[in-house]
Amino acid sequence: MLQNKYGLVGKNISYSFSKNYFTERFKKNNDLVNSYENFDIQEISEFSQILKFNPALAGLNITIPYKESVVPFLDSLSKNAAKIGAVNTIKIGVDGKLKGFNTDYYGFKKALEPLLKSNHKNALILGTGGASKGVAFALEKLGISYTFVSRNATEKAISYQQINSNTFENFQIIINCTPLGTSPKIEQFPPIPYDFFTTEHIAFDLIYNPEETEFLKRAKQKGAVIKNGMEMLVFQAEKAWEIWNK
């Protein structure tokens, strides 16, 4: 049996769940041949070197901050990845061709859906990076309107300074797509007025380490329903597995 190698490409990813998850996945399948490793790079320009020195690569996961910048390195994109403009899963064909997929949107949609009630009509997406694009696509599929929040207001986003009680009345789902609060910098959190959270709100954090970020803690204190990114991650990882093994 030929050895296939899989891996995660990102920056400062020693904390990542993926290596352990997929290593365990191989064990469950009694697969002692395939392997998974972290490719921690400082610049996306190093991506070509990963491919060059790892000819057995059959698939990759992509994480922060390369979900958008990896796209020019690929030969093709799935329809959804092309619409989203960000990739978190790559399948490498036997011909060496790279095809990009986005399983973030699928994972997020499946994780959020059970929490939704009739009052959850609009969402605030904190952050404008690659992960936020998958989240926005999922919200579209669910029929939920959304607005991006960025450090500076743009045509496509409001700024953190613009968020007030009125914003919280109009947006019942707040989603953290920034890395603020990720271990080891667990004291950090997005600068929003947490006092305006209520029992009518959902606070969803894509971060899964720590299990309860400062963002989630503060929302929970005001009665909001909270959820971290672990279930989303499992769903998107399983979708990646399916893509690699099709």
PDB file of C-alpha atoms in Angstrom:
ATOM      1  CA  MET A   1       0.000   0.000   0.000  1.00  0.00           C
ATOM      2  CA  LEU A   2       1.341   3.403  -0.999  1.00  0.00           C
ATOM      3  CA  GLN A   3       1.933   5.928   1.743  1.00  0.00           C
ATOM      4  CA  ASN A   4      -0.060   9.125   1.478  1.00  0.00           C
ATOM      5  CA  LYS A   5       0.863  12.118   3.538  1.00  0.00           C
ATOM      6  CA  TYR A   6      -1.590  14.791   4.687  1.00  0.00           C
ATOM      7  CA  GLY A   7      -1.000  17.960   6.639  1.00  0.00           C
ATOM      8  CA  LEU A   8      -1.988  21.364   7.931  1.00  0.00           C
ATOM      9  CA  VAL A   9      -0.529  24.579   6.536  1.00  0.00           C
ATOM     10  CA  GLY A  10      -0.675  27.654   8.751  1.00  0.00           C
ATOM     11  CA  LYS A  11       1.311  30.038  10.926  1.00  0.00           C
ATOM     12  CA  ASN A  12       2.086  29.292  14.597  1.00  0.00           C
ATOM     13  CA  ILE A  13      -0.049  26.145  14.574  1.00  0.00           C
ATOM     14  CA  SER A  14       1.507  24.024  17.303  1.00  0.00           C
ATOM     15  CA  TYR A  15      -1.829  24.318  19.187  1.00  0.00           C
ATOM     16  CA  SER A  16      -3.802  22.842  16.305  1.00  0.00           C
ATOM     17  CA  PHE A  17      -6.350  20.093  16.699  1.00  0.00           C
ATOM     18  CA  SER A  18      -5.914  18.682  13.181  1.00  0.00           C
ATOM     19  CA  LYS A  19      -2.744  16.619  13.633  1.00  0.00           C
ATOM     20  CA  ASN A  20      -4.115  14.661  16.606  1.00  0.00           C
ATOM     21  CA  TYR A  21      -7.557  14.362  15.040  1.00  0.00           C
ATOM     22  CA  PHE A  22      -6.384  12.860  11.759  1.00  0.00           C
ATOM     23  CA  THR A  23      -3.707  10.694  13.388  1.00  0.00           C
ATOM     24  CA  GLU A  24      -6.479   9.171  15.528  1.00  0.00           C
ATOM     25  CA  ARG A  25      -8.651   8.898  12.409  1.00  0.00           C
ATOM     26  CA  PHE A  26      -5.972   6.770  10.716  1.00  0.00           C
ATOM     27  CA  LYS A  27      -5.734   4.535  13.801  1.00  0.00           C
ATOM     28  CA  LYS A  28      -9.513   3.989  13.856  1.00  0.00           C
ATOM     29  CA  ASN A  29      -9.296   2.793  10.253  1.00  0.00           C
ATOM     30  CA  ASN A  30      -6.355   0.505  11.133  1.00  0.00           C
ATOM     31  CA  ASP A  31      -4.332   2.655   8.741  1.00  0.00           C
ATOM     32  CA  LEU A  32      -0.685   2.406   9.780  1.00  0.00           C
ATOM     33  CA  VAL A  33       0.659   3.741   6.477  1.00  0.00           C
ATOM     34  CA  ASN A  34      -0.701   7.254   6.046  1.00  0.00           C
ATOM     35  CA  SER A  35       0.494  10.178   8.148  1.00  0.00           C
ATOM     36  CA  TYR A  36      -0.420  13.775   8.997  1.00  0.00           C
ATOM     37  CA  GLU A  37       1.897  16.601   9.950  1.00  0.00           C
ATOM     38  CA  ASN A  38       1.967  20.330  10.592  1.00  0.00           C
ATOM     39  CA  PHE A  39       3.631  22.630   8.052  1.00  0.00           C
ATOM     40  CA  ASP A  40       4.218  25.807  10.019  1.00  0.00           C
ATOM     41  CA  ILE A  41       5.298  28.545   7.598  1.00  0.00           C
ATOM     42  CA  GLN A  42       5.937  32.249   8.105  1.00  0.00           C
ATOM     43  CA  GLU A  43       4.999  33.300   4.550  1.00  0.00           C
ATOM     44  CA  ILE A  44       2.713  31.774   1.913  1.00  0.00           C
ATOM     45  CA  SER A  45       5.650  31.894  -0.534  1.00  0.00           C
ATOM     46  CA  GLU A  46       6.996  28.835   1.339  1.00  0.00           C
ATOM     47  CA  PHE A  47       3.985  26.788   0.172  1.00  0.00           C
ATOM     48  CA  SER A  48       5.767  25.641  -3.007  1.00  0.00           C
ATOM     49  CA  GLN A  49       8.596  24.198  -0.905  1.00  0.00           C
ATOM     50  CA  ILE A  50       6.130  22.047   1.057  1.00  0.00           C
ATOM     51  CA  LEU A  51       4.949  20.483  -2.199  1.00  0.00           C
ATOM     52  CA  LYS A  52       8.468  20.089  -3.556  1.00  0.00           C
ATOM     53  CA  PHE A  53       9.872  18.275  -0.522  1.00  0.00           C
ATOM     54  CA  ASN A  54       6.786  16.137   0.210  1.00  0.00           C
ATOM     55  CA  PRO A  55       5.983  14.230  -2.997  1.00  0.00           C
ATOM     56  CA  ALA A  56       3.693  11.803  -1.119  1.00  0.00           C
ATOM     57  CA  LEU A  57       1.237  14.596  -0.199  1.00  0.00           C
ATOM     58  CA  ALA A  58      -2.352  13.714  -1.123  1.00  0.00           C
ATOM     59  CA  GLY A  59      -4.236  16.389   0.798  1.00  0.00           C
ATOM     60  CA  LEU A  60      -3.838  19.487   2.943  1.00  0.00           C
ATOM     61  CA  ASN A  61      -5.851  21.572   5.372  1.00  0.00           C
ATOM     62  CA  ILE A  62      -5.235  25.325   5.330  1.00  0.00           C
ATOM     63  CA  THR A  63      -5.672  27.570   8.350  1.00  0.00           C
ATOM     64  CA  ILE A  64      -5.062  31.175   9.434  1.00  0.00           C
ATOM     65  CA  PRO A  65      -3.688  33.276   7.787  1.00  0.00           C
ATOM     66  CA  TYR A  66      -3.445  31.531   4.396  1.00  0.00           C
ATOM     67  CA  LYS A  67      -7.027  30.608   3.414  1.00  0.00           C
ATOM     68  CA  GLU A  68      -7.141  33.352   0.779  1.00  0.00           C
ATOM     69  CA  SER A  69      -3.486  33.736  -0.175  1.00  0.00           C
ATOM     70  CA  VAL A  70      -3.136  30.023  -1.036  1.00  0.00           C
ATOM     71  CA  VAL A  71      -5.663  30.306  -3.896  1.00  0.00           C
ATOM     72  CA  PRO A  72      -3.170  31.451  -6.604  1.00  0.00           C
ATOM     73  CA  PHE A  73      -1.108  28.282  -5.987  1.00  0.00           C
ATOM     74  CA  LEU A  74      -4.021  26.008  -6.939  1.00  0.00           C
ATOM     75  CA  ASP A  75      -4.970  24.544 -10.321  1.00  0.00           C
ATOM     76  CA  SER A  76      -8.731  24.632  -9.726  1.00  0.00           C
ATOM     77  CA  LEU A  77     -11.429  25.376  -7.143  1.00  0.00           C
ATOM     78  CA  SER A  78     -14.726  23.731  -6.282  1.00  0.00           C
ATOM     79  CA  LYS A  79     -17.783  25.842  -7.141  1.00  0.00           C
ATOM     80  CA  ASN A  80     -18.341  26.790  -3.510  1.00  0.00           C
ATOM     81  CA  ALA A  81     -14.676  27.651  -2.859  1.00  0.00           C
ATOM     82  CA  ALA A  82     -14.710  29.880  -5.945  1.00  0.00           C
ATOM     83  CA  LYS A  83     -17.830  31.696  -4.679  1.00  0.00           C
ATOM     84  CA  ILE A  84     -16.412  32.052  -1.160  1.00  0.00           C
ATOM     85  CA  GLY A  85     -12.913  33.123  -2.242  1.00  0.00           C
ATOM     86  CA  ALA A  86     -11.194  31.120   0.496  1.00  0.00           C
ATOM     87  CA  VAL A  87      -9.890  27.557   0.772  1.00  0.00           C
ATOM     88  CA  ASN A  88      -9.304  25.372   3.829  1.00  0.00           C
ATOM     89  CA  THR A  89      -8.977  21.952   2.144  1.00  0.00           C
ATOM     90  CA  ILE A  90      -6.835  20.896  -0.820  1.00  0.00           C
ATOM     91  CA  LYS A  91      -6.960  17.610  -2.683  1.00  0.00           C
ATOM     92  CA  ILE A  92      -3.794  16.670  -4.565  1.00  0.00           C
ATOM     93  CA  GLY A  93      -4.495  14.399  -7.508  1.00  0.00           C
ATOM     94  CA  VAL A  94      -2.267  11.568  -8.739  1.00  0.00           C
ATOM     95  CA  ASP A  95      -1.299  13.968 -11.553  1.00  0.00           C
ATOM     96  CA  GLY A  96      -0.075  16.464  -8.938  1.00  0.00           C
ATOM     97  CA  LYS A  97      -2.885  18.932  -9.653  1.00  0.00           C
ATOM     98  CA  LEU A  98      -4.201  20.883  -6.661  1.00  0.00           C
ATOM     99  CA  LYS A  99      -7.925  21.486  -6.201  1.00  0.00           C
ATOM    100  CA  GLY A 100      -9.187  23.784  -3.453  1.00  0.00           C
ATOM    101  CA  PHE A 101     -12.358  23.286  -1.416  1.00  0.00           C
ATOM    102  CA  ASN A 102     -14.027  25.140   1.446  1.00  0.00           C
ATOM    103  CA  THR A 103     -15.392  22.892   4.193  1.00  0.00           C
ATOM    104  CA  ASP A 104     -15.491  25.715   6.785  1.00  0.00           C
ATOM    105  CA  TYR A 105     -18.894  26.855   5.588  1.00  0.00           C
ATOM    106  CA  TYR A 106     -20.252  23.311   5.833  1.00  0.00           C
ATOM    107  CA  GLY A 107     -18.885  22.823   9.369  1.00  0.00           C
ATOM    108  CA  PHE A 108     -20.149  26.179  10.591  1.00  0.00           C
ATOM    109  CA  LYS A 109     -23.619  25.693   9.067  1.00  0.00           C
ATOM    110  CA  LYS A 110     -24.026  22.268  10.701  1.00  0.00           C
ATOM    111  CA  ALA A 111     -22.813  23.554  14.089  1.00  0.00           C
ATOM    112  CA  LEU A 112     -24.989  26.692  14.115  1.00  0.00           C
ATOM    113  CA  GLU A 113     -28.233  25.224  12.764  1.00  0.00           C
ATOM    114  CA  PRO A 114     -29.409  23.451  15.978  1.00  0.00           C
ATOM    115  CA  LEU A 115     -29.184  26.750  17.923  1.00  0.00           C
ATOM    116  CA  LEU A 116     -31.359  28.795  15.589  1.00  0.00           C
ATOM    117  CA  LYS A 117     -34.769  30.111  16.609  1.00  0.00           C
ATOM    118  CA  SER A 118     -37.265  32.245  14.744  1.00  0.00           C
ATOM    119  CA  ASN A 119     -35.833  35.498  16.153  1.00  0.00           C
ATOM    120  CA  HIS A 120     -32.337  34.821  14.793  1.00  0.00           C
ATOM    121  CA  LYS A 121     -32.572  36.841  11.603  1.00  0.00           C
ATOM    122  CA  ASN A 122     -29.323  38.840  11.399  1.00  0.00           C
ATOM    123  CA  ALA A 123     -25.681  38.161  12.245  1.00  0.00           C
ATOM    124  CA  LEU A 124     -22.594  40.233  12.973  1.00  0.00           C
ATOM    125  CA  ILE A 125     -19.376  38.651  11.693  1.00  0.00           C
ATOM    126  CA  LEU A 126     -16.355  39.892  13.659  1.00  0.00           C
ATOM    127  CA  GLY A 127     -13.372  39.829  11.311  1.00  0.00           C
ATOM    128  CA  THR A 128     -12.946  39.876   7.550  1.00  0.00           C
ATOM    129  CA  GLY A 129     -10.366  37.139   6.891  1.00  0.00           C
ATOM    130  CA  GLY A 130     -10.726  33.815   5.086  1.00  0.00           C
ATOM    131  CA  ALA A 131     -12.699  32.127   7.870  1.00  0.00           C
ATOM    132  CA  SER A 132     -15.299  34.914   7.873  1.00  0.00           C
ATOM    133  CA  LYS A 133     -15.974  34.331   4.171  1.00  0.00           C
ATOM    134  CA  GLY A 134     -16.948  30.702   4.779  1.00  0.00           C
ATOM    135  CA  VAL A 135     -19.185  31.811   7.656  1.00  0.00           C
ATOM    136  CA  ALA A 136     -20.881  34.437   5.451  1.00  0.00           C
ATOM    137  CA  PHE A 137     -21.561  31.815   2.763  1.00  0.00           C
ATOM    138  CA  ALA A 138     -23.121  29.487   5.355  1.00  0.00           C
ATOM    139  CA  LEU A 139     -25.356  32.297   6.660  1.00  0.00           C
ATOM    140  CA  GLU A 140     -26.537  32.972   3.100  1.00  0.00           C
ATOM    141  CA  LYS A 141     -27.467  29.295   2.771  1.00  0.00           C
ATOM    142  CA  LEU A 142     -29.432  29.575   6.039  1.00  0.00           C
ATOM    143  CA  GLY A 143     -31.236  32.728   4.888  1.00  0.00           C
ATOM    144  CA  ILE A 144     -29.619  34.889   7.595  1.00  0.00           C
ATOM    145  CA  SER A 145     -28.523  38.449   6.754  1.00  0.00           C
ATOM    146  CA  TYR A 146     -25.087  39.503   7.975  1.00  0.00           C
ATOM    147  CA  THR A 147     -22.761  42.462   8.376  1.00  0.00           C
ATOM    148  CA  PHE A 148     -18.979  42.313   8.713  1.00  0.00           C
ATOM    149  CA  VAL A 149     -17.148  44.148  11.498  1.00  0.00           C
ATOM    150  CA  SER A 150     -13.588  45.350  10.943  1.00  0.00           C
ATOM    151  CA  ARG A 151     -11.110  47.598  12.740  1.00  0.00           C
ATOM    152  CA  ASN A 152     -11.935  50.340  10.244  1.00  0.00           C
ATOM    153  CA  ALA A 153     -15.266  50.946   8.544  1.00  0.00           C
ATOM    154  CA  THR A 154     -15.293  50.167   4.811  1.00  0.00           C
ATOM    155  CA  GLU A 155     -17.921  49.805   2.094  1.00  0.00           C
ATOM    156  CA  LYS A 156     -18.367  46.194   3.205  1.00  0.00           C
ATOM    157  CA  ALA A 157     -17.924  46.477   6.974  1.00  0.00           C
ATOM    158  CA  ILE A 158     -18.785  48.580  10.002  1.00  0.00           C
ATOM    159  CA  SER A 159     -16.148  49.359  12.627  1.00  0.00           C
ATOM    160  CA  TYR A 160     -16.101  48.100  16.226  1.00  0.00           C
ATOM    161  CA  GLN A 161     -16.652  51.694  17.384  1.00  0.00           C
ATOM    162  CA  GLN A 162     -20.013  51.766  15.592  1.00  0.00           C
ATOM    163  CA  ILE A 163     -21.478  48.874  17.589  1.00  0.00           C
ATOM    164  CA  ASN A 164     -24.028  49.997  20.211  1.00  0.00           C
ATOM    165  CA  SER A 165     -27.247  48.840  21.925  1.00  0.00           C
ATOM    166  CA  ASN A 166     -29.168  49.397  18.706  1.00  0.00           C
ATOM    167  CA  THR A 167     -26.776  47.061  16.861  1.00  0.00           C
ATOM    168  CA  PHE A 168     -27.415  44.319  19.408  1.00  0.00           C
ATOM    169  CA  GLU A 169     -31.172  44.790  19.042  1.00  0.00           C
ATOM    170  CA  ASN A 170     -30.885  44.286  15.292  1.00  0.00           C
ATOM    171  CA  PHE A 171     -28.273  41.520  15.256  1.00  0.00           C
ATOM    172  CA  GLN A 172     -29.083  38.449  17.320  1.00  0.00           C
ATOM    173  CA  ILE A 173     -26.084  36.304  16.312  1.00  0.00           C
ATOM    174  CA  ILE A 174     -22.516  37.487  16.981  1.00  0.00           C
ATOM    175  CA  ILE A 175     -19.743  35.366  15.466  1.00  0.00           C
ATOM    176  CA  ASN A 176     -16.066  35.777  16.342  1.00  0.00           C
ATOM    177  CA  CYS A 177     -13.951  34.967  13.275  1.00  0.00           C
ATOM    178  CA  THR A 178     -10.867  36.748  14.628  1.00  0.00           C
ATOM    179  CA  PRO A 179      -7.999  34.949  16.407  1.00  0.00           C
ATOM    180  CA  LEU A 180      -8.495  37.156  19.510  1.00  0.00           C
ATOM    181  CA  GLY A 181      -8.603  34.931  22.590  1.00  0.00           C
ATOM    182  CA  THR A 182      -6.807  31.921  21.114  1.00  0.00           C
ATOM    183  CA  SER A 183      -4.436  30.123  23.475  1.00  0.00           C
ATOM    184  CA  PRO A 184      -1.931  31.211  24.741  1.00  0.00           C
ATOM    185  CA  LYS A 185      -3.313  34.794  24.555  1.00  0.00           C
ATOM    186  CA  ILE A 186      -6.530  33.835  26.308  1.00  0.00           C
ATOM    187  CA  GLU A 187      -6.987  37.247  27.949  1.00  0.00           C
ATOM    188  CA  GLN A 188      -7.766  38.874  24.587  1.00  0.00           C
ATOM    189  CA  PHE A 189     -11.273  39.427  23.200  1.00  0.00           C
ATOM    190  CA  PRO A 190     -12.979  41.414  20.424  1.00  0.00           C
ATOM    191  CA  PRO A 191     -13.716  45.017  21.529  1.00  0.00           C
ATOM    192  CA  ILE A 192     -17.523  44.998  21.534  1.00  0.00           C
ATOM    193  CA  PRO A 193     -19.981  46.222  24.234  1.00  0.00           C
ATOM    194  CA  TYR A 194     -20.761  42.893  25.945  1.00  0.00           C
ATOM    195  CA  ASP A 195     -23.340  44.459  28.274  1.00  0.00           C
ATOM    196  CA  PHE A 196     -25.835  44.439  25.405  1.00  0.00           C
ATOM    197  CA  PHE A 197     -25.897  40.641  25.042  1.00  0.00           C
ATOM    198  CA  THR A 198     -29.221  39.100  26.168  1.00  0.00           C
ATOM    199  CA  THR A 199     -30.860  35.677  26.380  1.00  0.00           C
ATOM    200  CA  GLU A 200     -32.084  36.306  22.810  1.00  0.00           C
ATOM    201  CA  HIS A 201     -28.510  36.266  21.451  1.00  0.00           C
ATOM    202  CA  ILE A 202     -26.169  33.561  20.183  1.00  0.00           C
ATOM    203  CA  ALA A 203     -22.424  34.088  20.641  1.00  0.00           C
ATOM    204  CA  PHE A 204     -20.436  31.728  18.403  1.00  0.00           C
ATOM    205  CA  ASP A 205     -16.632  31.626  18.552  1.00  0.00           C
ATOM    206  CA  LEU A 206     -14.657  29.823  15.844  1.00  0.00           C
ATOM    207  CA  ILE A 207     -11.878  29.391  18.427  1.00  0.00           C
ATOM    208  CA  TYR A 208     -11.840  26.025  20.222  1.00  0.00           C
ATOM    209  CA  ASN A 209      -8.731  26.433  22.392  1.00  0.00           C
ATOM    210  CA  PRO A 210      -9.525  27.477  25.099  1.00  0.00           C
ATOM    211  CA  GLU A 211     -12.923  25.812  25.270  1.00  0.00           C
ATOM    212  CA  GLU A 212     -14.497  28.986  26.655  1.00  0.00           C
ATOM    213  CA  THR A 213     -12.883  32.178  25.390  1.00  0.00           C
ATOM    214  CA  GLU A 214     -13.214  35.549  27.076  1.00  0.00           C
ATOM    215  CA  PHE A 215     -15.663  36.476  24.277  1.00  0.00           C
ATOM    216  CA  LEU A 216     -17.884  33.508  25.197  1.00  0.00           C
ATOM    217  CA  LYS A 217     -17.544  34.054  28.957  1.00  0.00           C
ATOM    218  CA  ARG A 218     -18.685  37.661  28.708  1.00  0.00           C
ATOM    219  CA  ALA A 219     -21.630  36.793  26.453  1.00  0.00           C
ATOM    220  CA  LYS A 220     -22.622  33.922  28.754  1.00  0.00           C
ATOM    221  CA  GLN A 221     -22.692  36.253  31.778  1.00  0.00           C
ATOM    222  CA  LYS A 222     -25.484  38.164  30.035  1.00  0.00           C
ATOM    223  CA  GLY A 223     -27.459  35.001  29.310  1.00  0.00           C
ATOM    224  CA  ALA A 224     -26.520  34.470  25.659  1.00  0.00           C
ATOM    225  CA  VAL A 225     -26.418  30.969  24.163  1.00  0.00           C
ATOM    226  CA  ILE A 226     -22.745  30.226  23.483  1.00  0.00           C
ATOM    227  CA  LYS A 227     -20.851  27.788  21.280  1.00  0.00           C
ATOM    228  CA  ASN A 228     -17.171  27.328  20.492  1.00  0.00           C
ATOM    229  CA  GLY A 229     -15.595  26.104  17.268  1.00  0.00           C
ATOM    230  CA  MET A 230     -14.924  22.467  18.184  1.00  0.00           C
ATOM    231  CA  GLU A 231     -18.018  20.932  16.623  1.00  0.00           C
ATOM    232  CA  MET A 232     -17.573  23.057  13.502  1.00  0.00           C
ATOM    233  CA  LEU A 233     -14.003  21.824  13.282  1.00  0.00           C
ATOM    234  CA  VAL A 234     -15.022  18.170  13.525  1.00  0.00           C
ATOM    235  CA  PHE A 235     -17.683  18.613  10.837  1.00  0.00           C
ATOM    236  CA  GLN A 236     -15.287  20.372   8.460  1.00  0.00           C
ATOM    237  CA  ALA A 237     -12.529  17.824   9.149  1.00  0.00           C
ATOM    238  CA  GLU A 238     -14.872  14.939   8.313  1.00  0.00           C
ATOM    239  CA  LYS A 239     -15.869  16.718   5.093  1.00  0.00           C
ATOM    240  CA  ALA A 240     -12.170  17.116   4.213  1.00  0.00           C
ATOM    241  CA  TRP A 241     -11.632  13.405   4.877  1.00  0.00           C
ATOM    242  CA  GLU A 242     -14.530  12.607   2.531  1.00  0.00           C
ATOM    243  CA  ILE A 243     -13.022  14.831  -0.204  1.00  0.00           C
ATOM    244  CA  TRP A 244      -9.575  13.241   0.091  1.00  0.00           C
ATOM    245  CA  ASN A 245     -10.995   9.714  -0.050  1.00  0.00           C
ATOM    246  CA  LYS A 246     -13.505  10.176  -2.871  1.00  0.00           C
TER     247      LYS A 246
END
